[in-house]
Coordinates of C-alpha atoms and ligand atoms in Angstrom, one line a residue:
X20 CA -47.6 76.9 112.8
X21 CA -46.8 73.2 112.9
X22 CA -44.5 71.2 115.0
X23 CA -41.5 71.6 117.4
X24 CA -39.4 73.9 115.6
X25 CA -42.3 76.4 114.8
X26 CA -42.8 76.4 118.6
X27 CA -39.4 77.4 119.4
X28 CA -39.2 79.9 116.9
X29 CA -42.6 81.4 118.4
X30 CA -41.1 81.2 121.8
X31 CA -37.7 82.9 120.5
X32 CA -39.4 85.6 118.8
X33 CA -42.0 86.4 121.7
X34 CA -39.0 86.5 124.4
X35 CA -37.0 88.9 121.8
X36 CA -40.1 91.2 121.5
X37 CA -41.6 90.9 125.2
X38 CA -38.0 90.5 127.0
X39 CA -39.2 88.6 130.0
X40 CA -37.0 87.9 133.1
X41 CA -37.3 84.1 132.2
X42 CA -39.5 81.5 130.5
X43 CA -41.7 78.8 131.9
X44 CA -43.1 76.1 129.7
X45 CA -46.3 74.7 131.5
X46 CA -46.8 71.0 131.9
X47 CA -50.3 71.1 133.4
X48 CA -49.2 69.5 136.7
X49 CA -51.1 70.0 140.0
X50 CA -47.7 71.1 141.5
X51 CA -47.4 73.6 138.8
X52 CA -51.0 75.0 139.4
X53 CA -50.4 75.4 143.1
X54 CA -47.1 77.3 142.2
X55 CA -49.0 79.6 139.7
X56 CA -51.7 80.1 142.6
X57 CA -48.7 80.9 145.2
X58 CA -47.2 83.4 143.1
X59 CA -50.2 85.3 142.7
X60 CA -51.2 85.2 146.4
X61 CA -47.5 86.5 147.1
X62 CA -47.8 89.3 145.1
X63 CA -51.3 90.2 146.2
X64 CA -53.1 89.7 142.7
X65 CA -54.8 86.8 144.3
X66 CA -56.7 86.6 147.6
X67 CA -57.6 83.2 149.5
X68 CA -61.3 82.9 150.3
X69 CA -62.6 80.9 153.2
X70 CA -60.7 77.4 152.7
X71 CA -63.0 75.6 154.9
X72 CA -66.3 76.6 152.9
X73 CA -64.3 77.1 149.6
X74 CA -61.5 74.8 149.4
X75 CA -58.7 76.0 146.9
X76 CA -61.0 78.8 145.9
X77 CA -59.5 82.4 145.0
X78 CA -60.6 85.8 144.4
X79 CA -59.1 87.9 141.6
X80 CA -59.8 91.8 141.6
X81 CA -58.9 92.8 137.6
X82 CA -58.2 96.4 137.1
X83 CA -61.5 98.3 137.0
X84 CA -60.8 99.6 133.6
X85 CA -60.6 96.1 132.4
X86 CA -63.9 94.2 133.4
X87 CA -65.4 92.9 130.4
X88 CA -64.6 91.8 126.8
X89 CA -63.7 95.3 124.7
X90 CA -65.5 95.1 121.4
X91 CA -64.2 98.4 120.2
X92 CA -60.5 97.3 120.5
X93 CA -61.0 93.6 118.8
X94 CA -59.8 93.4 115.4
X95 CA -60.1 90.9 112.3
X96 CA -56.9 91.6 110.3
X97 CA -57.6 89.4 107.1
X98 CA -56.0 90.7 104.1
X99 CA -58.8 92.2 102.6
X100 CA -61.5 94.3 104.5
X101 CA -63.9 93.0 102.6
X102 CA -63.3 89.4 104.4
X103 CA -63.8 90.8 107.8
X104 CA -67.3 92.4 106.6
X105 CA -69.3 95.3 107.8
X106 CA -70.0 93.8 111.4
X107 CA -66.3 93.4 112.2
X108 CA -63.6 96.0 113.1
X109 CA -60.8 95.6 110.3
X110 CA -57.3 96.4 110.4
X111 CA -54.6 95.4 107.9
X112 CA -52.4 93.0 109.2
X113 CA -49.2 95.1 108.9
X114 CA -50.8 97.9 110.5
X115 CA -52.3 95.9 113.1
X116 CA -48.8 94.2 113.9
X117 CA -47.0 97.6 113.9
X118 CA -49.3 99.3 116.4
X119 CA -49.3 95.9 118.6
X120 CA -45.6 95.4 118.5
X121 CA -45.1 98.8 120.1
X122 CA -47.2 97.7 123.2
X123 CA -45.5 94.7 123.2
X124 CA -42.3 95.6 123.2
X125 CA -40.4 95.1 126.5
X126 CA -43.8 94.6 128.2
X127 CA -42.7 91.6 130.0
X128 CA -39.5 93.0 131.4
X129 CA -39.1 91.6 135.2
X130 CA -41.8 89.2 134.6
X131 CA -42.4 85.6 134.1
X132 CA -43.1 84.5 130.4
X133 CA -45.6 81.5 130.5
X134 CA -45.9 79.2 127.4
X135 CA -49.2 77.5 127.8
X136 CA -49.9 74.5 125.4
X137 CA -53.4 73.8 125.3
X138 CA -56.2 71.7 123.6
X139 CA -59.6 72.8 122.7
X140 CA -61.4 69.5 122.7
X141 CA -61.0 66.2 124.4
X142 CA -57.7 64.6 123.9
X143 CA -57.7 62.0 121.4
X144 CA -60.9 63.4 119.8
X145 CA -60.8 63.7 115.9
X146 CA -62.1 67.5 116.4
X147 CA -59.6 68.5 119.2
X148 CA -57.3 71.7 118.1
X149 CA -54.2 72.8 119.7
X150 CA -53.0 76.1 120.6
X151 CA -50.1 77.6 122.5
X152 CA -50.8 80.9 124.4
X153 CA -47.6 82.6 125.6
X154 CA -48.5 85.1 128.5
X155 CA -47.1 86.9 131.3
X156 CA -50.1 86.6 133.3
X157 CA -50.1 83.8 135.8
X158 CA -53.9 84.3 136.2
X159 CA -54.4 83.6 132.5
X160 CA -52.1 80.4 133.0
X161 CA -54.1 79.2 135.9
X162 CA -57.3 80.0 134.1
X163 CA -56.5 78.2 131.2
X164 CA -55.9 75.1 133.3
X165 CA -59.3 75.1 134.4
X166 CA -60.8 76.3 130.9
X167 CA -58.7 73.9 128.9
X168 CA -56.8 70.5 128.7
X169 CA -53.6 72.4 129.3
X170 CA -49.8 71.1 129.3
X171 CA -48.2 67.9 128.5
X172 CA -51.3 66.6 127.0
X173 CA -51.5 69.3 124.5
X174 CA -47.9 69.3 123.8
X175 CA -47.9 65.5 123.2
X176 CA -50.8 66.2 120.7
X177 CA -48.8 68.9 118.8
X178 CA -45.9 66.3 118.7
X179 CA -48.4 64.0 117.2
X180 CA -50.4 66.1 114.9
X181 CA -48.2 69.1 114.1
X182 CA -50.5 72.1 113.7
X183 CA -51.3 74.6 116.6
X184 CA -52.5 78.1 116.8
X185 CA -50.2 80.6 118.5
X186 CA -51.4 83.3 120.6
X187 CA -48.9 86.2 121.9
X188 CA -50.6 87.8 125.3
X189 CA -49.3 90.5 127.4
X190 CA -51.4 92.2 130.3
X191 CA -48.6 95.1 129.8
X192 CA -49.7 97.9 131.6
X193 CA -53.3 97.3 131.4
X194 CA -54.1 100.8 129.9
X195 CA -57.3 100.9 127.5
X196 CA -55.3 103.2 125.3
X197 CA -52.6 100.7 124.7
X198 CA -55.0 97.8 124.2
X199 CA -55.7 95.6 121.3
X200 CA -57.3 92.1 120.7
X201 CA -55.9 91.0 117.1
X202 CA -56.9 88.1 114.9
X203 CA -55.0 87.1 111.8
X204 CA -57.3 84.6 110.1
X205 CA -54.8 84.2 106.9
X206 CA -51.9 83.0 109.3
X207 CA -54.1 81.5 112.1
X208 CA -52.5 83.8 114.8
X209 CA -53.7 85.6 117.8
X210 CA -52.3 88.8 119.3
X211 CA -53.8 90.3 122.7
X212 CA -52.0 93.2 124.6
X213 CA -53.2 95.3 127.4
X214 CA -56.1 93.5 128.8
X215 CA -56.0 90.6 131.4
X216 CA -60.0 89.8 131.4
X217 CA -61.8 86.8 130.3
X218 CA -62.5 86.7 126.5
X219 CA -59.6 89.2 126.0
X220 CA -56.9 87.2 127.5
X221 CA -57.9 83.6 127.8
X222 CA -57.1 83.2 124.2
X223 CA -58.5 79.2 123.7
X224 CA -62.0 80.6 124.6
X225 CA -63.4 83.3 122.1
X226 CA -60.3 84.3 120.1
X227 CA -59.4 80.8 119.1
X228 CA -62.4 78.6 119.7
X229 CA -64.6 80.8 117.9
X230 CA -63.1 83.7 115.8
X231 CA -60.4 81.8 114.3
X232 CA -62.2 78.4 114.4
X233 CA -65.2 80.0 112.5
X234 CA -62.8 80.7 109.8
X235 CA -61.8 76.8 109.9
X236 CA -65.1 75.7 110.0
X237 CA -66.2 77.3 107.0
X238 CA -63.2 76.3 104.9
X239 CA -63.7 72.5 106.1
X240 CA -67.6 72.3 106.0
X241 CA -68.5 72.7 109.7
X242 CA -69.7 75.2 112.4
X243 CA -67.9 76.9 115.3
X244 CA -70.6 78.5 117.5
X245 CA -71.3 80.2 120.6
X246 CA -73.9 77.5 121.9
X247 CA -74.5 75.5 125.0
X248 CA -75.1 71.9 124.5
X249 CA -77.6 69.8 127.0
X250 CA -79.2 66.8 126.8
X251 CA -82.9 66.4 127.9
X252 CA -83.7 62.9 129.4
X253 CA -87.4 61.9 129.5
X254 CA -89.0 59.8 132.0
X255 CA -88.9 57.2 129.2
X256 CA -85.1 57.2 129.6
X257 CA -84.6 58.8 126.2
X258 CA -82.2 61.5 125.7
X259 CA -82.5 64.3 123.1
X260 CA -79.6 66.8 122.7
X261 CA -79.9 70.5 122.1
X262 CA -77.6 73.0 121.3
X263 CA -78.6 76.7 121.9
X264 CA -77.1 80.2 120.9
X265 CA -78.0 83.2 123.0
X266 CA -75.8 86.2 123.3
X267 CA -73.3 86.7 126.2
X268 CA -75.1 87.0 129.6
X269 CA -78.3 85.7 128.0
X270 CA -78.6 82.4 129.8
X271 CA -76.6 79.6 128.2
X272 CA -75.0 78.5 131.4
X273 CA -78.1 78.6 133.2
X274 CA -80.1 76.5 130.4
X275 CA -77.1 74.2 130.3
X276 CA -77.4 73.2 134.1
X277 CA -81.3 73.3 134.6
X278 CA -82.7 71.5 137.4
X279 CA -86.3 70.2 136.7
X280 CA -88.8 71.7 139.0
X281 CA -90.9 69.1 141.3
X282 CA -93.4 68.7 138.6
X283 CA -91.0 67.1 136.1
X284 CA -90.3 64.1 138.0
X285 CA -88.1 61.6 136.0
X286 CA -86.6 64.4 133.6
X287 CA -83.0 65.1 133.8
X288 CA -80.8 67.9 132.0
X289 CA -77.5 66.8 131.3
X290 CA -74.9 69.4 130.6
X291 CA -72.3 69.0 127.9
X292 CA -71.2 72.6 127.3
X293 CA -72.3 76.2 128.4
X294 CA -70.4 78.4 125.8
X295 CA -69.1 77.2 122.8
X296 CA -70.1 74.0 120.4
X297 CA -68.3 72.7 117.3
X298 CA -70.8 70.9 115.4
X299 CA -69.9 68.6 112.3
X300 CA -71.9 66.4 110.2
X301 CA -71.6 62.8 111.1
X302 CA -71.6 59.6 109.1
X303 CA -75.1 58.9 110.1
X304 CA -76.5 62.2 108.3
X305 CA -77.3 64.0 111.5
X306 CA -75.2 67.1 113.2
X307 CA -72.8 66.2 116.2
X308 CA -71.3 68.7 118.7
X309 CA -68.9 68.7 120.8
X310 CA -67.7 71.1 124.0
X311 CA -64.3 72.1 123.0
X312 CA -63.7 73.8 126.7
X313 CA -62.9 71.7 130.1
X314 CA -64.7 74.6 132.3
X315 CA -67.1 77.2 132.8
X316 CA -66.4 80.9 132.6
X317 CA -69.9 81.8 134.1
X318 CA -71.6 85.1 135.2
X319 CA -71.8 85.3 139.0
X320 CA -74.5 87.8 139.3
X321 CA -78.1 86.0 139.7
X322 CA -76.5 82.6 140.4
X323 CA -78.3 81.3 143.2
X324 CA -79.5 78.0 144.9
X325 CA -83.1 78.8 143.3
X326 CA -81.8 79.8 140.0
X327 CA -78.8 77.6 139.2
X328 CA -78.1 75.0 142.1
X329 CA -75.6 73.1 139.9
X330 CA -73.7 76.3 139.3
X331 CA -73.3 77.0 142.8
X332 CA -72.3 73.0 143.5
X333 CA -69.6 73.6 140.7
X334 CA -67.9 76.4 142.2
X335 CA -67.6 74.8 146.0
X336 CA -63.8 74.3 145.3
X337 CA -60.9 75.0 143.0
X338 CA -62.7 77.8 141.4
X339 CA -61.4 81.2 140.6
X340 CA -63.8 84.2 141.3
X341 CA -63.2 87.5 139.4
X342 CA -64.4 90.7 140.7
X343 CA -67.4 89.2 143.1
X344 CA -67.5 90.8 146.9
X345 CA -66.4 89.0 149.9
X346 CA -68.3 88.4 153.2
X347 CA -66.4 89.1 156.4
X348 CA -65.9 85.4 156.7
X349 CA -64.3 85.4 153.5
X350 CA -66.8 83.7 151.3
X351 CA -67.6 85.0 147.8
X352 CA -70.8 87.2 147.4
X353 CA -72.8 88.8 144.5
X354 CA -76.3 90.3 143.8
X355 CA -78.7 87.7 144.0
X356 CA -76.8 85.2 145.8
X357 CA -78.9 85.5 148.8
X358 CA -82.1 87.2 148.8
X359 CA -81.0 89.9 151.4
X360 CA -77.6 91.3 151.0
X361 CA -75.0 90.7 154.2
X362 CA -74.7 93.6 156.6
X363 CA -71.1 94.1 155.5
X364 CA -69.2 93.0 152.8
X365 CA -65.9 94.1 150.7
X366 CA -67.0 95.0 147.2
X367 CA -65.3 94.0 144.1
X368 CA -62.9 97.1 144.4
X369 CA -61.7 95.8 147.9
X370 CA -63.8 98.8 149.5
X371 CA -66.0 98.5 152.6
X372 CA -69.6 97.9 151.3
X373 CA -73.0 97.9 153.5
X374 CA -76.5 97.5 151.9
X375 CA -76.9 101.4 152.0
X376 CA -74.0 101.8 149.6
X377 CA -75.3 102.9 146.0
X378 CA -73.1 100.9 144.0
X379 CA -73.5 97.1 143.6
X380 CA -71.0 94.9 145.5
X381 CA -69.9 92.8 142.9
X382 CA -69.4 93.7 139.2
X383 CA -72.1 93.1 137.1
X384 CA -69.8 90.9 134.8
X385 CA -68.1 89.4 138.0
X386 CA -67.4 85.4 137.0
X387 CA -66.4 82.3 138.3
X388 CA -63.8 79.9 136.6
X389 CA -64.5 76.4 137.6
X390 CA -63.8 72.6 136.2
X391 CA -66.5 71.3 134.2
X392 CA -66.1 68.0 135.7
X393 CA -67.4 69.4 139.1
X394 CA -70.7 70.1 137.6
X395 CA -73.2 67.7 139.2
X396 CA -75.2 67.6 136.1
X397 CA -72.1 66.8 133.8
X398 CA -73.1 64.4 131.1
X399 CA -71.3 61.0 130.9
X400 CA -70.9 62.1 127.4
X401 CA -69.6 65.4 127.7
X402 CA -66.1 64.3 126.5
X403 CA -67.1 61.8 124.1
X404 CA -64.5 62.1 121.4
X405 CA -67.4 62.1 118.5
X406 CA -69.6 64.7 120.7
X407 CA -73.5 64.2 120.8
X408 CA -76.0 64.0 117.9
X409 CA -78.1 67.3 118.0
X410 CA -81.8 67.0 117.6
X411 CA -82.6 70.8 118.0
X412 CA -81.0 74.2 117.6
X413 CA -82.2 77.2 119.6
X414 CA -81.5 80.9 118.9
X415 CA -82.6 83.4 121.6
X416 CA -82.1 86.9 122.6
X417 CA -83.2 89.2 125.3
X418 CA -86.1 91.3 124.3
X419 CA -88.5 92.7 126.4
X420 CA -91.4 92.3 123.8
X421 CA -92.0 91.4 120.1
X422 CA -90.7 87.8 120.2
X423 CA -93.2 85.1 121.3
X424 CA -91.8 82.6 124.2
X425 CA -91.0 80.0 121.6
X426 CA -91.6 79.2 118.0
X427 CA -90.4 76.6 115.5
X428 CA -88.8 77.5 112.1
X429 CA -90.8 76.4 108.9
X430 CA -87.5 74.8 107.3
X431 CA -83.6 75.0 107.4
X432 CA -83.3 78.3 105.4
X433 CA -86.2 79.7 107.7
X434 CA -84.0 78.5 110.6
X435 CA -81.2 80.3 109.4
X436 CA -83.0 83.4 108.9
X437 CA -84.4 83.3 112.6
X438 CA -80.7 82.7 113.7
X439 CA -79.5 85.7 111.3
X440 CA -82.3 87.9 112.7
X441 CA -81.6 87.5 116.3
X442 CA -81.9 90.8 118.2
X443 CA -81.0 91.3 121.9
X444 CA -80.5 94.1 124.5
X445 CA -76.8 94.4 125.5
X446 CA -75.3 93.2 128.7
X447 CA -72.5 93.9 131.0
X448 CA -70.5 91.0 129.1
X449 CA -69.0 93.5 126.8
X450 CA -67.8 97.0 127.8
X451 CA -70.6 99.7 126.6
X452 CA -73.8 100.7 127.3
X453 CA -76.1 98.0 128.4
X454 CA -80.1 97.4 127.6
X455 CA -79.5 98.8 123.9
X456 CA -81.4 96.5 121.3
X457 CA -78.8 95.5 118.8
X458 CA -78.8 92.8 116.0
X459 CA -76.7 89.8 117.1
X460 CA -76.9 87.0 114.4
X461 CA -76.7 83.6 115.9
X462 CA -75.4 85.4 119.1
X463 CA -71.9 85.4 116.9
X464 CA -71.7 89.1 116.2
X465 CA -68.8 89.7 118.6
X466 CA -67.3 86.2 117.7
X467 CA -67.4 85.6 114.0
X468 CA -64.0 85.8 112.2
X469 CA -65.0 86.7 108.9
X470 CA -67.6 88.2 106.8
X471 CA -71.1 87.4 108.4
X472 CA -72.8 87.3 105.0
X473 CA -70.5 84.7 104.0
X474 CA -71.3 83.2 107.5
X475 CA -75.0 82.9 106.5
X476 CA -74.3 81.6 103.4
X477 CA -72.2 78.8 104.8
X478 CA -75.1 78.1 107.1
X479 CA -77.3 77.9 104.1
X480 CA -75.0 75.8 102.1
X481 CA -74.9 73.5 105.1
X482 CA -78.3 72.7 105.1
X483 CA -77.9 71.4 101.6
X484 CA -75.6 68.9 102.9
X485 CA -77.0 67.7 106.1
X486 CA -79.4 64.4 105.4
X487 CA -80.9 64.6 108.9
X488 CA -80.8 68.2 109.9
X489 CA -81.7 69.2 113.2
X490 CA -85.1 71.5 113.9
X491 CA -84.3 74.8 114.5
X492 CA -86.3 77.0 117.2
X493 CA -86.5 80.6 118.4
X494 CA -87.0 81.4 122.2
X495 CA -87.1 84.3 124.4
X496 CA -87.3 84.3 128.2
X497 CA -87.1 88.0 128.8
X498 CA -90.4 89.2 128.3
X499 CA -91.3 92.3 130.7
X500 CA -94.8 93.5 131.4
X501 CA -95.4 97.2 131.8
X502 CA -94.0 97.3 135.5
X503 CA -90.9 95.9 134.1
X504 CA -91.2 92.6 135.8
X505 CA -90.5 89.3 134.0
X506 CA -93.5 87.7 132.5
X507 CA -92.2 84.2 131.9
X508 CA -90.7 82.3 135.3
X509 CA -87.6 81.2 133.4
X510 CA -84.9 79.3 134.7
X511 CA -85.9 75.9 136.0
X512 CA -89.2 76.4 134.2
X513 CA -87.7 76.7 130.9
X514 CA -87.8 72.9 130.6
X515 CA -91.4 73.5 129.6
X516 CA -90.4 74.8 126.3
X517 CA -87.6 72.3 126.2
X518 CA -90.3 69.6 126.5
X519 CA -92.5 71.0 123.6
X520 CA -89.1 71.4 121.6
X521 CA -88.1 67.6 122.0
X522 CA -91.8 66.4 121.3
X523 CA -91.7 68.5 118.2
X524 CA -88.0 66.9 117.3
X525 CA -89.5 63.5 118.0
X526 CA -92.3 63.9 115.3
X527 CA -95.3 65.1 117.6
X528 CA -97.1 67.6 115.5
X529 CA -98.2 69.8 118.3
X530 CA -97.9 73.1 116.6
X531 CA -100.0 75.7 114.9
X532 CA -99.1 78.0 112.1
X533 CA -98.6 81.7 113.0
X534 CA -96.9 84.5 110.9
X535 CA -93.6 83.8 112.5
X536 CA -93.4 80.0 112.4
X537 CA -94.9 77.1 114.4
X538 CA -96.2 77.8 117.9
X539 CA -97.2 75.5 120.4
X540 CA -100.9 74.5 119.7
X541 CA -103.3 75.2 122.5
X542 CA -102.7 73.1 125.3
X543 CA -99.3 71.7 123.8
X544 CA -97.2 73.4 126.3
X545 CA -97.4 72.1 129.6
X546 CA -98.0 74.6 132.1
X547 CA -99.6 72.4 134.9
X548 CA -98.6 74.0 138.3
X549 CA -97.3 77.3 136.9
X550 CA -99.1 80.5 138.0
X551 CA -99.5 82.1 134.6
X552 CA -102.6 83.7 133.7
X553 CA -104.4 83.4 130.7
X554 CA -103.5 86.9 129.9
X555 CA -100.0 86.7 130.6
X556 CA -99.8 83.5 128.2
X557 CA -101.6 85.3 125.5
X558 CA -99.1 88.2 126.1
X559 CA -96.2 85.7 125.9
X560 CA -97.3 84.6 122.2
X561 CA -98.8 87.9 121.0
X562 CA -97.5 89.0 117.5
X563 CA -98.2 92.6 116.7
X564 CA -98.6 92.2 112.8
X565 CA -98.9 96.1 112.1
X566 CA -95.4 96.3 114.4
X567 CA -93.5 93.8 112.4
X568 CA -94.4 95.2 109.0
X569 CA -93.5 98.7 110.1
X570 CA -90.6 98.2 112.2
X571 CA -89.2 94.6 112.4
X572 CA -89.4 93.8 108.8
X573 CA -87.6 97.3 107.5
X574 CA -85.1 97.2 110.3
X575 CA -84.1 93.5 109.2
X576 CA -83.9 94.9 105.7
X577 CA -81.6 97.7 106.7
X578 CA -79.6 95.2 108.6
X579 CA -79.3 92.8 105.4
X580 CA -78.5 95.3 103.1
X581 CA -75.4 96.5 105.0
X582 CA -73.6 93.4 103.7
X583 CA -74.5 94.4 100.1
X584 CA -74.2 91.8 97.0
X585 CA -72.6 89.1 99.6
X586 CA -76.0 88.5 101.4
X587 CA -77.5 85.4 100.3
X588 CA -80.8 85.7 98.4
X589 CA -82.2 82.8 100.3
X590 CA -82.4 84.9 103.6
X591 CA -84.0 88.0 101.4
X592 CA -86.5 85.5 100.1
X593 CA -87.3 84.5 103.7
X594 CA -87.9 88.1 104.6
X595 CA -90.2 88.9 101.9
X596 CA -92.1 85.6 102.8
X597 CA -92.3 87.0 106.6
X598 CA -93.6 90.3 105.3
X599 CA -96.3 88.4 103.5
X600 CA -97.4 86.3 106.2
X601 CA -97.6 89.4 108.2
X602 CA -100.2 91.0 105.8
Ligands
GTP18 P1 -71.9 84.4 128.9 O1 -71.1 83.3 130.0 O2 -71.7 85.9 128.7 O3 -72.1 83.8 127.6 O4 -73.4 84.4 129.2 P2 -74.6 83.1 129.3 O5 -75.4 82.9 128.1 O6 -74.1 81.8 129.7 O7 -75.6 83.5 130.6 P3 -75.9 83.1 132.1 O8 -76.5 81.9 132.0 O9 -74.7 83.1 132.8 O10 -77.1 84.2 132.5 C1 -76.9 85.5 132.4 C2 -77.7 86.2 133.3 O11 -79.2 86.1 133.0 C3 -77.6 85.9 134.9 O12 -77.8 86.9 135.8 C4 -78.9 84.8 134.8 O13 -79.2 84.9 136.3 C5 -79.8 85.5 134.0 N1 -81.0 84.5 133.1 C6 -80.4 83.3 133.1 N2 -81.8 82.6 132.8 C7 -82.6 83.3 132.7 C8 -84.1 83.2 132.7 O14 -84.6 82.1 132.3 N3 -84.9 84.0 133.1 C9 -84.3 85.3 133.4 N4 -85.3 86.4 133.9 N5 -83.0 85.6 133.8 C10 -82.1 84.6 133.5
SPV19 C1 -69.3 86.0 126.6 O1 -69.0 87.4 126.8 O2 -69.8 85.6 125.9 C2 -68.5 85.3 128.0 C3 -67.5 85.8 128.7 O3 -68.6 84.1 127.5 S1 -66.0 86.1 127.6 O4 -65.1 84.9 127.9 O5 -65.4 87.2 128.3 O6 -66.2 86.4 126.3
MN20 MN1 -70.2 83.5 126.1

């Protein structure tokens, strides 16, 4: 949609369909944020946490049937099913609207309709894109104020530049039977009904900045990716920027905020983004990345002073927690925050909890919503309108075996292959069984707005257009031994792998050939001060050739075959080459 009159029409049509009691156009001011919070405190949908220890922090408990993204109710509604591809759910646009209209119809009766203009990208950045989310949820409006540049800044942008992506959202009756998350790439439109949770409801995030943006990106020659962005500064003061794609709940926020261990004196990680990257070829021939978001919607469980002190510092104030537990003193708590749980808690559903309780106190997908500017490691360039130049792209999954700790692609197309073949065990970030191995190409399986074979082709073609491409790597922090314990210490120790990667980018040839790609030469990975046995190190880099030939290669071929004739020949060629190297 373009300009003021389209916006007025979008508001009028939404009012007619949803029949709200009144309409509020959000300006993004502090006073308005306070009002949004107060409304929820008054109706009990937000609880104030301890305002001494956690000023301006609140807890939201979502409906227990609405605690994660719901992939089976998420659809790409392109005119042709082929354009959605075999990995997306598809509905014809008319049919999708017919079904959803019924759920939207009168859904805002007695409620306020909030019109939320927002920007993805910093104001003034040539890459910023505007959206307008219409929602009946003050939780969503308040969360959008944290996660995006919301209000007048976006309205001004629309007045100046015209285009915006409309999104209509209603929590309606939060009924899974009457829930749909719909994307209309041909008219650049989002409809989401029946859920108030995260990626289902904060439409700027996964719906706009990934699913619809990925379609724009293909048409315009850039990339919209599920990637963190960080800068690694060496003791010499040189900073190398890295973008990394890991599936949901597989370590992006943690890596983006890494605090170097004591042995890494003089090293520093700068956080640019923790979930989404928009990447473009710059005039200097390198790939440049911006973080389109303004906040973090991070996984709470596992976050602690030991694992991610920067996240803890970021969520001390002005944070909305969702589905965490609360201590008797009104402080938020989740599994992993402290070594021992407190003697008494209120769990994520508001029930009394003790360590003897069978259930977890916080939901496994409980989250915090916090402003990015509060992160101690936030990069001075995080809002740079041009972004930062990317030296390396990482693809990583959660696999207990098979994948080495780290290796480098032999070429751009081999790197695309490493992204396209990413496999990972499912997590609590999406509804459904966890721990199931599935293909999650580029960590974009749930977020690519078009046929993934065309997406792979776009990646291959982009490689021919980047004069100075980043190097591509695969990593896996999640090896488990026979007892089910993680072999690699992970978290802050992941900097050891980043150091090797940066050295590779800088042209040091500290790598040896393996059938999978380039692995660190003996001694190239800095392991000083780590308690890692020789056997453990060997396990981390062991390649079971017979298993690759008999299981991984055929599994990959089967996956590629699902895309039929659209699948780029370049990726089949990489698969054949891999098979040969495994001989
Ligand atoms: P989304 O926000 O869903 O996209 O997730 P994310 O990719 O940002 O994942 P996040 O960093 O929040 O980590 C998810 C879970 O993995 C948390 O419970 C972390 O504590 C855990 N985790 C992160 N990094 C590591 C690691 O290096 N090793 C191990 N063992 N666990 C990790
Ligand atoms: C993810 O699932 O990758 C998230 C959380 O970052 S959500 O916003 O719900 O998509
Ligand atoms: Mn994510």
